[in-house]
Coordinates of C-alpha atoms (C1' of nucleotides) in Angstrom, one line a residue:
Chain A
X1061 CA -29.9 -143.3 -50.2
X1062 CA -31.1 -142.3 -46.8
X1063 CA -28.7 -141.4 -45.1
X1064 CA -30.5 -141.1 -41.9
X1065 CA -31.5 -144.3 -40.4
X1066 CA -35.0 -143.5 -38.8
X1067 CA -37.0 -145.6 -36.9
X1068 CA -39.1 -148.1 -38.3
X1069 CA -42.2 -146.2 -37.8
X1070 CA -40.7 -143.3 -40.3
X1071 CA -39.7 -145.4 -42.8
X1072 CA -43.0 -147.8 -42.4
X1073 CA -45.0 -144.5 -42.9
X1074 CA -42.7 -143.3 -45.9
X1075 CA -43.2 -147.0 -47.8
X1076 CA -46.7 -146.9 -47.1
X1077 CA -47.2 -143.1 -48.3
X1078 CA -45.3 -143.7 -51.5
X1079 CA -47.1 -147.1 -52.1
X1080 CA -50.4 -145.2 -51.7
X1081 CA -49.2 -142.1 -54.3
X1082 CA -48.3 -144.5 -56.9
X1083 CA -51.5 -145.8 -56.6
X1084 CA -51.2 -149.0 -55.8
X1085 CA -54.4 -148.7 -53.6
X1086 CA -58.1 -148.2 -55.1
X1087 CA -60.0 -145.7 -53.2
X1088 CA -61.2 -146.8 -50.0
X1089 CA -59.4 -149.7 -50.3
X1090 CA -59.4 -151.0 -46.8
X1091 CA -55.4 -151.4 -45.2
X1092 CA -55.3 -153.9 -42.6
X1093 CA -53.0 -154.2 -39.5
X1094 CA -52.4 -158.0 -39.7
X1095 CA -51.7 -157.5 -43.5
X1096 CA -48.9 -154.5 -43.5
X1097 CA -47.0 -156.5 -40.6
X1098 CA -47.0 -159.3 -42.9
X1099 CA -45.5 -157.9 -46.3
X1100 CA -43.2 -155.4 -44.3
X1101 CA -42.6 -157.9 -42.0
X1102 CA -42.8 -155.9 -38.4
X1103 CA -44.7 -156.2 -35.6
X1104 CA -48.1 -154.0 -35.1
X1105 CA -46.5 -151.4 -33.0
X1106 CA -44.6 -149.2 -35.9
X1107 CA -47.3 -150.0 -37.6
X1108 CA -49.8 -148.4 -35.8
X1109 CA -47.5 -145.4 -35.3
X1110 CA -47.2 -145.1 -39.1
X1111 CA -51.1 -145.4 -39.6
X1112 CA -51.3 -142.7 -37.1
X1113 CA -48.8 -140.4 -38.9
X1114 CA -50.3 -141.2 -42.2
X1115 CA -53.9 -140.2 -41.0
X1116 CA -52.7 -137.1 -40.0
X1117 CA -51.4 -136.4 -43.3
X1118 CA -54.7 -137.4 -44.5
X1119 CA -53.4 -140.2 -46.5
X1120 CA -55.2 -142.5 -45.1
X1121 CA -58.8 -142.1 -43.3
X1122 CA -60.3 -144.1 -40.1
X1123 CA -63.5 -145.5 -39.5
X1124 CA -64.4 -146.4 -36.2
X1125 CA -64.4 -150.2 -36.1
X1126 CA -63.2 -150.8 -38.9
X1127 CA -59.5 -149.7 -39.4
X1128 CA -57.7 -147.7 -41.9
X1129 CA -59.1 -147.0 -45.3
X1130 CA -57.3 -145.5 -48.4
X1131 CA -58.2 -141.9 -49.0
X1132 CA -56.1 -140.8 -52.1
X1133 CA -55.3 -137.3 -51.9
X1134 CA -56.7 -135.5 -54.6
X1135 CA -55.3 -132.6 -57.1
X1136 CA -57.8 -130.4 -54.4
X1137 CA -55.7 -131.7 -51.2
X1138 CA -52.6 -130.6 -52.9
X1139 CA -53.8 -127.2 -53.5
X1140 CA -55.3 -127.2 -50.4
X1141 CA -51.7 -128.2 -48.3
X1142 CA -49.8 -125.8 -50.9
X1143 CA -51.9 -123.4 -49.8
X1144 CA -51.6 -124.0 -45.8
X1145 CA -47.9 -124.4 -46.6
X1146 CA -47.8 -121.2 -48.6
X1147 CA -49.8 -119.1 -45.5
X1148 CA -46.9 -120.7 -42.9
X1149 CA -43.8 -119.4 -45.0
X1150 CA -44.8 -115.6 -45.7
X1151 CA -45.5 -115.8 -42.2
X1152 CA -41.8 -116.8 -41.9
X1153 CA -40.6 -114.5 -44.7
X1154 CA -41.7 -112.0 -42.5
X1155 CA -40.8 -112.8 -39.3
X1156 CA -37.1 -113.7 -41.1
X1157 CA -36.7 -109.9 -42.9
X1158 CA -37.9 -108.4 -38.9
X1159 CA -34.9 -110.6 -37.0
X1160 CA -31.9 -108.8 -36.2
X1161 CA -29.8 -112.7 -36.5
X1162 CA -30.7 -113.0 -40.4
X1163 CA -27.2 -112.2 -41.9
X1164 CA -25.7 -116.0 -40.6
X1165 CA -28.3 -117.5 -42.5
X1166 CA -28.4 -115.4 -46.0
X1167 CA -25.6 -117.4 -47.5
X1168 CA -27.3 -120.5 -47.0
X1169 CA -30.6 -119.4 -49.4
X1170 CA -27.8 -117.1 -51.9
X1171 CA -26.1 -120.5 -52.6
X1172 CA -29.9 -122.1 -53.0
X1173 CA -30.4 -120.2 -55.8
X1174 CA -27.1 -120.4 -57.3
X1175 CA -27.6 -124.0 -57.3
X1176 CA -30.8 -123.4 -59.2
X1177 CA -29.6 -120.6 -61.4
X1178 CA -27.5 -123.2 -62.6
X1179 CA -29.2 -125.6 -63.0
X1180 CA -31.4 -123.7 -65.2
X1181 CA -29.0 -121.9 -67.1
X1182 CA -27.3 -125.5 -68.2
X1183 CA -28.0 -126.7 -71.3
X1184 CA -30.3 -129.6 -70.7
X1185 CA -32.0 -130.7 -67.5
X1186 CA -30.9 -134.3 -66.7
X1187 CA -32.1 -136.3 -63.8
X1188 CA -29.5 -135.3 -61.4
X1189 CA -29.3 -131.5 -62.3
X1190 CA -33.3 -132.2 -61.0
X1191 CA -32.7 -133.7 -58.3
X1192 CA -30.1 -130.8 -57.3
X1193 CA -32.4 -128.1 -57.9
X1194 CA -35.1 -129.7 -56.1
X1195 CA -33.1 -129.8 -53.2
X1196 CA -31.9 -126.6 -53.2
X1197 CA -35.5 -125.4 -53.4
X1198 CA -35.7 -127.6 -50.7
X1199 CA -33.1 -125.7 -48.9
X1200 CA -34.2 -122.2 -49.3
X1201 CA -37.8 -123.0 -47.7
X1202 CA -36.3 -124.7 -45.2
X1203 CA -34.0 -122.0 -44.4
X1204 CA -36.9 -119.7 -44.1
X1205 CA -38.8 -121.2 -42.2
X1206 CA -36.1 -122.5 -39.9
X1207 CA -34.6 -118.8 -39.7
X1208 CA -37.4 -116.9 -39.3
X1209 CA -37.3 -117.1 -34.9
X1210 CA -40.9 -118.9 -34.3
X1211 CA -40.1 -122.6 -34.4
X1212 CA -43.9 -123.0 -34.8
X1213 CA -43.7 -122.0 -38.0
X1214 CA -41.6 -124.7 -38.8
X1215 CA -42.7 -127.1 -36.8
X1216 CA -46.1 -126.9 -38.6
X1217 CA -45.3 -126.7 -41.5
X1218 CA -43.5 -129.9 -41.6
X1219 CA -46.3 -131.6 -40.3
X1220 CA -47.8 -130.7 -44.2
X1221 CA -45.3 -130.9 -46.1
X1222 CA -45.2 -133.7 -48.0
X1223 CA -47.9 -133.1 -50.5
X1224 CA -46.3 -129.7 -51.3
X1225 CA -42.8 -130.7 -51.9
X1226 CA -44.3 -133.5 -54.0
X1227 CA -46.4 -130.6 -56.4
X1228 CA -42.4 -128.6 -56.2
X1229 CA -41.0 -131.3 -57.6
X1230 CA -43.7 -131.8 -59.9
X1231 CA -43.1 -128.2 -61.8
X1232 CA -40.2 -129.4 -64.0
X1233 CA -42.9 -132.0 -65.5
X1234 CA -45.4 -131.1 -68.1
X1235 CA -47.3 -133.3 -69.9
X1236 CA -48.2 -130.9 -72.3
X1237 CA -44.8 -130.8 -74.4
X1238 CA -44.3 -133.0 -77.3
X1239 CA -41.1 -134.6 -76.7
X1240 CA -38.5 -134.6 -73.8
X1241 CA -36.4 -131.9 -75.2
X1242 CA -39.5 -129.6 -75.2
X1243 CA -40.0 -130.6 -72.1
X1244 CA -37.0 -129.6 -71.0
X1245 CA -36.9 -126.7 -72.2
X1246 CA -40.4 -125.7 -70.0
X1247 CA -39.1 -127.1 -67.0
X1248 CA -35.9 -124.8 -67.1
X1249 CA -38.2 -121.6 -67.8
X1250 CA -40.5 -122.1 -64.7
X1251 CA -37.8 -123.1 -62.9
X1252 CA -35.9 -119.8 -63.8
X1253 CA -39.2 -118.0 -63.3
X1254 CA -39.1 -119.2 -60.0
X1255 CA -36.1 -118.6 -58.8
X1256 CA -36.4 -115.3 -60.1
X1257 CA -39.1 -114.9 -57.1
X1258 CA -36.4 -116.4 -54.9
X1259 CA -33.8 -114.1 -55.4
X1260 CA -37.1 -111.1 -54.6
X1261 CA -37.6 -113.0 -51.6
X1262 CA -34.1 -112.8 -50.7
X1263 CA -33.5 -109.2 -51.3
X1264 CA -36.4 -108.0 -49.2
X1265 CA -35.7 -109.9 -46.3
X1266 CA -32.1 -109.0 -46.7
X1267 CA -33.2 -105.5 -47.1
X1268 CA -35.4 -106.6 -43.7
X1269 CA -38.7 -105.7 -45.8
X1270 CA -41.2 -107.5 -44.1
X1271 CA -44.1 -106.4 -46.0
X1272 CA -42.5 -106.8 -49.0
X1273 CA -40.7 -110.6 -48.2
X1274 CA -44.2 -111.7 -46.7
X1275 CA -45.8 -110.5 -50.5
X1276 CA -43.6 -112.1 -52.3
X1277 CA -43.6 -114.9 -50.6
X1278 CA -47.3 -115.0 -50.6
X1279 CA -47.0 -114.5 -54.8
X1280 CA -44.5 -117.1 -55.0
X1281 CA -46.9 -120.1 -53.1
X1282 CA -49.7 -118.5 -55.5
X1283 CA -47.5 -119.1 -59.1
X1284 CA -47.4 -122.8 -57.7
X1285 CA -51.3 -123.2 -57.1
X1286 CA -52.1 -121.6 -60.5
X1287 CA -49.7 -123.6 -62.0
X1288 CA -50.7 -126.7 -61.4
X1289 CA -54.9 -125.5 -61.2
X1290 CA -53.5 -124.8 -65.3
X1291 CA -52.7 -127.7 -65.3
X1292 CA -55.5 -129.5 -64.3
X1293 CA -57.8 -127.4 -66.3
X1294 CA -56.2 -128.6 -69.5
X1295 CA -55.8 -131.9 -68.2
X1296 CA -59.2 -132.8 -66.5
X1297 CA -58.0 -136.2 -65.8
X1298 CA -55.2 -135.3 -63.7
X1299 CA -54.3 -137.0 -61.0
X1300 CA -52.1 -137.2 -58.1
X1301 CA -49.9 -139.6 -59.9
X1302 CA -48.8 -137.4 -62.7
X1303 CA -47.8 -135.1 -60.4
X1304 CA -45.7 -138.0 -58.6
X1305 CA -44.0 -139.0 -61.6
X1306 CA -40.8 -136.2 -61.6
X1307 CA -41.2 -135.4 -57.7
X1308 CA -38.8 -138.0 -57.0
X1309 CA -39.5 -140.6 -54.2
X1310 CA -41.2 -139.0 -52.0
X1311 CA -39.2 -140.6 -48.7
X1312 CA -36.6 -138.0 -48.7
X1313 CA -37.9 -136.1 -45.6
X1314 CA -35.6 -134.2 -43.7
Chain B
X617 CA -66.5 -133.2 -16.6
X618 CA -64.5 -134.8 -19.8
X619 CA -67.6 -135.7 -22.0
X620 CA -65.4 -137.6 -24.4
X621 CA -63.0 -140.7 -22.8
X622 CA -59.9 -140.4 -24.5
X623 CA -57.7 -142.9 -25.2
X624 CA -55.2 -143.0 -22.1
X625 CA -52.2 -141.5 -24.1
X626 CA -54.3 -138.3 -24.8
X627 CA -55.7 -137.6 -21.1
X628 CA -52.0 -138.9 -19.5
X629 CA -50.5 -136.1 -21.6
X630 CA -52.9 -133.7 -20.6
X631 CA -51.9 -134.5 -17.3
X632 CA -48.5 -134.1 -17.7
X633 CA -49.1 -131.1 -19.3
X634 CA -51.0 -129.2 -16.8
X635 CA -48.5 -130.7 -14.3
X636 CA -45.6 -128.8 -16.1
X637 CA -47.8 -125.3 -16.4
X638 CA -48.5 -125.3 -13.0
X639 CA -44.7 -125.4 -12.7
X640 CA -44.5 -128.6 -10.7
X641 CA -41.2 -129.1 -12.6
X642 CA -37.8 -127.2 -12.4
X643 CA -36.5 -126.1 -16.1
X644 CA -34.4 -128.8 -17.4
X645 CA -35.8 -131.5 -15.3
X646 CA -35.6 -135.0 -16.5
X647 CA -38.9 -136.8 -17.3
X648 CA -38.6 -140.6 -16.3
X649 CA -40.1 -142.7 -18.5
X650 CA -40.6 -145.3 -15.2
X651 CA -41.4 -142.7 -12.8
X652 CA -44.3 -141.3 -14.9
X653 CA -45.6 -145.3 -15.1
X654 CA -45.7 -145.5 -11.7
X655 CA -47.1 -142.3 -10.2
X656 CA -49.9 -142.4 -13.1
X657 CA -49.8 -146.4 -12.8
X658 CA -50.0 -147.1 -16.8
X659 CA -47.4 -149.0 -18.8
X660 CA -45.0 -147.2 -20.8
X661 CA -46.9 -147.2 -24.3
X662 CA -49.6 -144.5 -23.6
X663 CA -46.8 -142.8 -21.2
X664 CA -44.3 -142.8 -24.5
X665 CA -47.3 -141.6 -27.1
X666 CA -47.8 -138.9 -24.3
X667 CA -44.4 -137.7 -24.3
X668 CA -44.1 -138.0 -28.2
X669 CA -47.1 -135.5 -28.4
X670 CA -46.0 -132.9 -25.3
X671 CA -42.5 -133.1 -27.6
X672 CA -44.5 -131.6 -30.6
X673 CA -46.1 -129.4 -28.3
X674 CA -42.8 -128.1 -27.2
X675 CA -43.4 -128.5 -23.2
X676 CA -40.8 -131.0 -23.3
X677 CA -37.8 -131.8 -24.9
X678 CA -35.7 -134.8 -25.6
X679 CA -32.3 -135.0 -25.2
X680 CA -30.8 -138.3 -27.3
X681 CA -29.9 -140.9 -24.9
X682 CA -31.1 -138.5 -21.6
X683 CA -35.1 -139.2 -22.3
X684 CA -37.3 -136.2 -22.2
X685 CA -36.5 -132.8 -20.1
X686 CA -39.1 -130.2 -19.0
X687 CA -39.1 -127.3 -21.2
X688 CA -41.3 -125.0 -19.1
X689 CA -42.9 -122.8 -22.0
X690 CA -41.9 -119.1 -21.6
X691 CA -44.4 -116.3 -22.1
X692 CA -42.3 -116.0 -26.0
X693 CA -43.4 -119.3 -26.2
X694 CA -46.8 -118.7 -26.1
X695 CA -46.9 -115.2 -28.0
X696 CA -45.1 -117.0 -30.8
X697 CA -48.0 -120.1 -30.6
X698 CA -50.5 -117.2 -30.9
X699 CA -49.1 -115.5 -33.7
X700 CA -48.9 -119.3 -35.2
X701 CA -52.5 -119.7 -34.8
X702 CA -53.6 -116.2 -35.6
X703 CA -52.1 -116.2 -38.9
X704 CA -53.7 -119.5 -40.1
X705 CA -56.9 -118.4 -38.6
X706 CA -56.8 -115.3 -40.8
X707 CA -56.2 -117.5 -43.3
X708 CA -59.3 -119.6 -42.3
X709 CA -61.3 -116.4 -42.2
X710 CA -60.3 -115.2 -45.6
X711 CA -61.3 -119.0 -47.3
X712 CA -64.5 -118.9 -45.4
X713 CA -65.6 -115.5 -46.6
X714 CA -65.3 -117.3 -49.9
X715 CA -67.1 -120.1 -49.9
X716 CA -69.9 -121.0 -50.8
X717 CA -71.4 -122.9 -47.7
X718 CA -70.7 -120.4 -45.2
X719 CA -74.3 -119.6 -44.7
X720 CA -75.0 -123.0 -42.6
X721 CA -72.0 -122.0 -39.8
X722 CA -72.8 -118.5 -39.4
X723 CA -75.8 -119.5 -36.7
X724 CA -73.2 -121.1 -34.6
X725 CA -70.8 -118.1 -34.8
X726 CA -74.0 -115.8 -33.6
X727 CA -74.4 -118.0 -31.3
X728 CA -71.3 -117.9 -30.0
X729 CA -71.2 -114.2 -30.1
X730 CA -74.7 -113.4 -28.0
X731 CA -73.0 -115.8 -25.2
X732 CA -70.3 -114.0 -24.7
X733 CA -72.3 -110.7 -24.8
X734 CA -74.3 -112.4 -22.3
X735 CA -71.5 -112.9 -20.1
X736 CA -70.3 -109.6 -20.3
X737 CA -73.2 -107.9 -19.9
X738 CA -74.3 -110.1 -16.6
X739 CA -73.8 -107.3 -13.3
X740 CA -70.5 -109.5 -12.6
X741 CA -68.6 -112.7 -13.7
X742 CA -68.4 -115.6 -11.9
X743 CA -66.4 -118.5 -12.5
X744 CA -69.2 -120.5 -14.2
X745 CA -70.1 -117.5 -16.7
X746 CA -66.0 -117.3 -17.3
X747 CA -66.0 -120.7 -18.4
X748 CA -69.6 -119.8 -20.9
X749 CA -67.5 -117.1 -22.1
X750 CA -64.3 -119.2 -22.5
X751 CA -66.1 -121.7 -24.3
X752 CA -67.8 -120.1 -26.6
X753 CA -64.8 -118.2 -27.5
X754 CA -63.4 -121.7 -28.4
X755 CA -66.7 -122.3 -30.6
X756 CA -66.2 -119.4 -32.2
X757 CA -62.9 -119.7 -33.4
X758 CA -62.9 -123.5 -34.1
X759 CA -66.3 -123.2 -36.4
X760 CA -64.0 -120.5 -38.4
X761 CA -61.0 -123.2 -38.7
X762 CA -63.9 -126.2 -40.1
X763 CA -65.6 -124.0 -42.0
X764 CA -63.0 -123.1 -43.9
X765 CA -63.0 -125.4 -46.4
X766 CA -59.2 -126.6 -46.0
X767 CA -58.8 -129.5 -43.2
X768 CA -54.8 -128.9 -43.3
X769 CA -55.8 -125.3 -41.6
X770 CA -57.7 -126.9 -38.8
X771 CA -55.5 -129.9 -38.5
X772 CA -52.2 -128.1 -38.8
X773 CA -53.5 -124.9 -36.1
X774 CA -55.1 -127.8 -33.5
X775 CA -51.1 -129.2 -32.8
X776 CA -50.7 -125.7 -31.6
X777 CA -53.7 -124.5 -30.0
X778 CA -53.0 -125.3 -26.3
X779 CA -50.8 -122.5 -25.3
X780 CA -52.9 -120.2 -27.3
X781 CA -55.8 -121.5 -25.4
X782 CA -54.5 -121.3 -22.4
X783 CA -53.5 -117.2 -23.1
X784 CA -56.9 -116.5 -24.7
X785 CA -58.4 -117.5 -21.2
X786 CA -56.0 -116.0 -19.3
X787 CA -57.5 -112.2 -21.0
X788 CA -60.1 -112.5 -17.7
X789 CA -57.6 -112.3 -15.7
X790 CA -56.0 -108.8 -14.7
X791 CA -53.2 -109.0 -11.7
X792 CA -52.6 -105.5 -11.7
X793 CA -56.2 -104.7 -10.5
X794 CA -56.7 -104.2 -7.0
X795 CA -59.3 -106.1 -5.8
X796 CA -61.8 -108.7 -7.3
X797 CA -64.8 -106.3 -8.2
X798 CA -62.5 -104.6 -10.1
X799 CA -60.7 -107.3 -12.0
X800 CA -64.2 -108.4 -12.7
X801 CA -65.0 -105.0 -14.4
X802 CA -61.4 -105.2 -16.5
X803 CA -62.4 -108.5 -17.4
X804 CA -66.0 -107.6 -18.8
X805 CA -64.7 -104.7 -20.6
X806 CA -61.8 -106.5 -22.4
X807 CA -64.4 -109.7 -23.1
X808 CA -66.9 -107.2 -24.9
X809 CA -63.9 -105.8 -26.8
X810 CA -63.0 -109.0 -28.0
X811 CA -66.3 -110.1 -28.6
X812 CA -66.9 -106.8 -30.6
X813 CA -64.3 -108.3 -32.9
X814 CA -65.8 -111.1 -33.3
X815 CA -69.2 -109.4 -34.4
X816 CA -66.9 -107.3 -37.3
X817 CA -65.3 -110.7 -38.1
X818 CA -68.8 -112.2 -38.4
X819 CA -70.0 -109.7 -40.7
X820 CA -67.0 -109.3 -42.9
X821 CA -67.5 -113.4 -43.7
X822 CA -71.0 -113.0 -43.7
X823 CA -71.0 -110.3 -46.3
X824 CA -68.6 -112.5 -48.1
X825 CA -65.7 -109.8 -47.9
X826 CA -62.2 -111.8 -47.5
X827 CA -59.9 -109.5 -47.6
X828 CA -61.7 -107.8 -44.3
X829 CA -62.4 -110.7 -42.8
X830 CA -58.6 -112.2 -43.0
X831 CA -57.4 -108.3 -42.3
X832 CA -60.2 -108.0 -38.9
X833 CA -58.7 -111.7 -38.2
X834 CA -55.3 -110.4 -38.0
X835 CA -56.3 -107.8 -35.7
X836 CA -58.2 -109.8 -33.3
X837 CA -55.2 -111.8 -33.0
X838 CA -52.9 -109.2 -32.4
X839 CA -55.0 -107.6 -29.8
X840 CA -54.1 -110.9 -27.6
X841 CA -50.2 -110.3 -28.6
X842 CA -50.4 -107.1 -27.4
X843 CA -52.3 -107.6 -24.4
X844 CA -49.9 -110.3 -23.5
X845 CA -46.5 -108.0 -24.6
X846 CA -48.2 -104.9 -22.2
X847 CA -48.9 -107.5 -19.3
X848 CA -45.2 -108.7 -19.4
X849 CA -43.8 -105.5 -19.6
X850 CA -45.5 -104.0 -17.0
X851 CA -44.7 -106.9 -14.4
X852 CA -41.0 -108.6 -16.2
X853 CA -41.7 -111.9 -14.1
X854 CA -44.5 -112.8 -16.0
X855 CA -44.4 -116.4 -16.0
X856 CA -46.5 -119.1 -17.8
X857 CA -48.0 -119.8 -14.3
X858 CA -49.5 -116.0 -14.3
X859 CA -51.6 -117.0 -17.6
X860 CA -53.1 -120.7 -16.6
X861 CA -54.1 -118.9 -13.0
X862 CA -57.4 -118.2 -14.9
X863 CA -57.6 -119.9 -18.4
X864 CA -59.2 -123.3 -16.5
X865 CA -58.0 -126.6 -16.5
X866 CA -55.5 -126.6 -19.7
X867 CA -56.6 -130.4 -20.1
X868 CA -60.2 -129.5 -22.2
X869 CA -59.4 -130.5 -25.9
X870 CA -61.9 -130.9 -28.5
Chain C
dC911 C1' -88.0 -163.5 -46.5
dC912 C1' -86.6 -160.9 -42.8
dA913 C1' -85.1 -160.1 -38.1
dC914 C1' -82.5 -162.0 -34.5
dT915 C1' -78.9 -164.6 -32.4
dT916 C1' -74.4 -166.4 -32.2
dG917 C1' -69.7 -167.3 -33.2
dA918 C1' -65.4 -166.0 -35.7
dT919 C1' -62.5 -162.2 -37.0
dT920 C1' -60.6 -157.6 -36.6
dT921 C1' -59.7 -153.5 -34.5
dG922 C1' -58.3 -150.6 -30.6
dG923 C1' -55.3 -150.1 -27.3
dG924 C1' -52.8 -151.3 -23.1
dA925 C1' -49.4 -154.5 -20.5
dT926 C1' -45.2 -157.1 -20.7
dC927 C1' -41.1 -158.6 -22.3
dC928 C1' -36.9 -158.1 -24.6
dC929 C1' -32.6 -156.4 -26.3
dA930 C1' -29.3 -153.1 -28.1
dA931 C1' -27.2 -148.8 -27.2
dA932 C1' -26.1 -145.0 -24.5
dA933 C1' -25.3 -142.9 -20.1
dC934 C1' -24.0 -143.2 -15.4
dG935 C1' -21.0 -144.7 -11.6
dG936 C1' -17.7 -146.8 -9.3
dT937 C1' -13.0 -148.9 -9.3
dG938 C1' -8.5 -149.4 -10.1
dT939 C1' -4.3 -148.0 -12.4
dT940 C1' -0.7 -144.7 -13.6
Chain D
dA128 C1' -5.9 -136.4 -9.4
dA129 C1' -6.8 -137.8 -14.2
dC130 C1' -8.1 -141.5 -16.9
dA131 C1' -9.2 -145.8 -18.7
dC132 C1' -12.1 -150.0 -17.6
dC133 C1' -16.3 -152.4 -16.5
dG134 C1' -20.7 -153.3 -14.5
dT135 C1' -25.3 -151.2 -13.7
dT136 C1' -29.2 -148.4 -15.1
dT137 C1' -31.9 -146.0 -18.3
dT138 C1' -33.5 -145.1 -22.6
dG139 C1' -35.2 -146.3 -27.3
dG140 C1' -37.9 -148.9 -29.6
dG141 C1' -39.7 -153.3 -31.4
dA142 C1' -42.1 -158.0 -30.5
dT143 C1' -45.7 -160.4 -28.1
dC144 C1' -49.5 -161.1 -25.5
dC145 C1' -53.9 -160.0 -24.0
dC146 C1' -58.6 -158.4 -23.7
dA147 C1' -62.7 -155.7 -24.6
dA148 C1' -65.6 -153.9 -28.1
dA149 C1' -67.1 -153.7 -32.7
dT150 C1' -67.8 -156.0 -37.2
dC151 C1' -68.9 -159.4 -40.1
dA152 C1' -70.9 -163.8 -41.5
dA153 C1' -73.7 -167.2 -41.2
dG154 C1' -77.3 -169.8 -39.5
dT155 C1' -81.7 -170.2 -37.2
dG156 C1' -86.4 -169.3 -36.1
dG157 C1' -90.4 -166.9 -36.8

DNA sequence: CCACTTGATTTGGGATCCCAAAACGGTGTT
DNA sequence: AACACCGTTTTGGGATCCCAAATCAAGTGG
């Protein structure tokens, strides 16, 4: 599946992450050193460096003394990375339309939403047709942020990421259909909905608006926080969890 | 002078890092891993955790297989880390306006604020009221990245924050003046500008205005960037060295 | 019953050791 | 001189070891 093989560390980090998002951990739950070796079966060295990538993505928490604790992200620390994320990429939407090299990397974000486009205009959305839009959702952010000159951008925004591609993948679920065709039929709207923002995007920086591309971009990052802030109004209960469930594993980094 | 001792990783990259801005290294020079254990006389854990973290920084890079190169960063470099932190610090402005809490930080930004007036009212500025200023500048901006409400913003703009650092102290520092008393009066005159920023940034979150306070954010930001673009044009070998002459030791994190 | 001491365990973090893989360098062959 | 071959360094990265400091868990004495 990966097709990358990272170093221990990486993958340590990406086990641990995903362990903690299906919650498998209670809150505060303490994670010891001596323990993780054990069931992953590695030495405390990747270890540590996982613990100390995981804390930055405030996974996990430390107390002075007394190791790593749990600290479940919550519905708020999504929103609150989405909206980080969000900030970074109409930065880069407008750095992208000002650049004088964007042409070489238009194709790359016209067959993104292609992809998508058909994705959404086929007519059911199985797993894989999921897993192929999410990725070339993936791909036109990445592009972006990538293309836009200030490798800052990017370089910071990766840093965050992970709790903002999981709430991406999370738009094609909704608990609030009846059945799975219904469902279905939701998931392919928003997604069409939001490609239709794309293919804005797109146009403006191809028309090298960078007012306009930061805007949209801006507007697009926004549809995703009120989304899922819907969401969780109707749905007080909601947790990080049900936002896991159709994001895919969330170990496909890079 | 270092209040706060550091694990070794973080103060041997520091290190390191002011080694390369004072351009002790060609471009493109190669980093050894052994060399750097035996001049700073540690093992090679904290020297590899110190290299990992100058990588993210961008002051070095790694070649696969060749180790770690000297990147010396470039006065785009910096502008681009500025415009990096800038943006998320409007961002932090804008999310502090709106909360609800701001009323407890707002002594600190004062605070901050009659400091530097201090400094640039004094009849001249010596080194020890440069660093006051410098300092407090630093107060300023970091109470405006916690008190935002959203830990990715101060998490995600601290990676970044030592070239901009490094550029916002280099603003008391004026080459094309001719002599001393009147790099002194440049200085004074371009710290009470900046400082009269602050004061409009202050109000605007005081008065619980975000848009203003995210725009006058923007602004102050882009002052630097332009300060910095004006500077390089008028003397083309501007060079990272020109910057750190008078921002202090570059080592003074947290 | 509470405060204080003491010993076992854990964390924090550095030093060494080790080994595979890649790069470098020198040698000999064509 | 170009190139393949082979030994020597480095790098990359994990495993161990080690030690100081902090925590925890009893146990002891007032």
């Amino acid at each position: 599946m990966n097709a990358t093989m990272d170093s221990i560390d990486l993958e340590l980090a990406a086990r641990i992450r995903s362990d903690i998002l299906q919650g498998n951990y209670a809150e505060g739950e303490r994670l010891s050193e001596a323990q993780l070796c054990q069931t992953h079966n590695v030495s405390r060295t990747p270890v540590r460096l996982a613990l100390r990538l995981l804390e930055r993505e405030r996974v996990i928490r430390r107390s002075e003394g007394r190791g790593y604790l749990v600290q479940n992200p919550t519905v708020a620390d999504i929103l609150q990375a989405v909206q980080v994320r969000g900030h970074l990429e109409s930065l880069a939407a407008r750095l992208f339309a000002l650049s004088d090299k964007r042409a070489s990397f238009l194709p790359d974000m016209e067959h993104a939403i292609n992809v998508i486009e058909d994705c959404a205009d086929a007519g059911s959305l199985d797993d894989a047709a999921i897993r192929r839009a999410q990725a070339a959702n993936k791909t036109f952010h990445t592009t972006i942020l990538k293309a836009c000159g200030n490798a800052y951008v990017s370089y910071t925004c990766e840093q965050i990421s992970h709790l903002p591609m999981l709430a991406a993948g999370s738009m094609v679920f909704d608990r609030s259909a009846n059945d799975t065709a219904d469902q279905s039929e939701r998931a392919m709207f928003r997604l069409r909905l939001g490609n239709a923002q794309h293919q804005v995007i797109y146009e403006a920086i191809k028309a090298g608006d960078p007012v306009r591309a930061e805007g949209m971009m801006r507007e697009h990052s926004h549809t995703m926080i009120e989304y899922i802030q819907t969401f969780e109004k109707r749905d007080k209960s909601l947790t990080v969890m049900d936002l896991v469930a159709y994001s895919g594993m969330p170990s496909d980094t890079e």
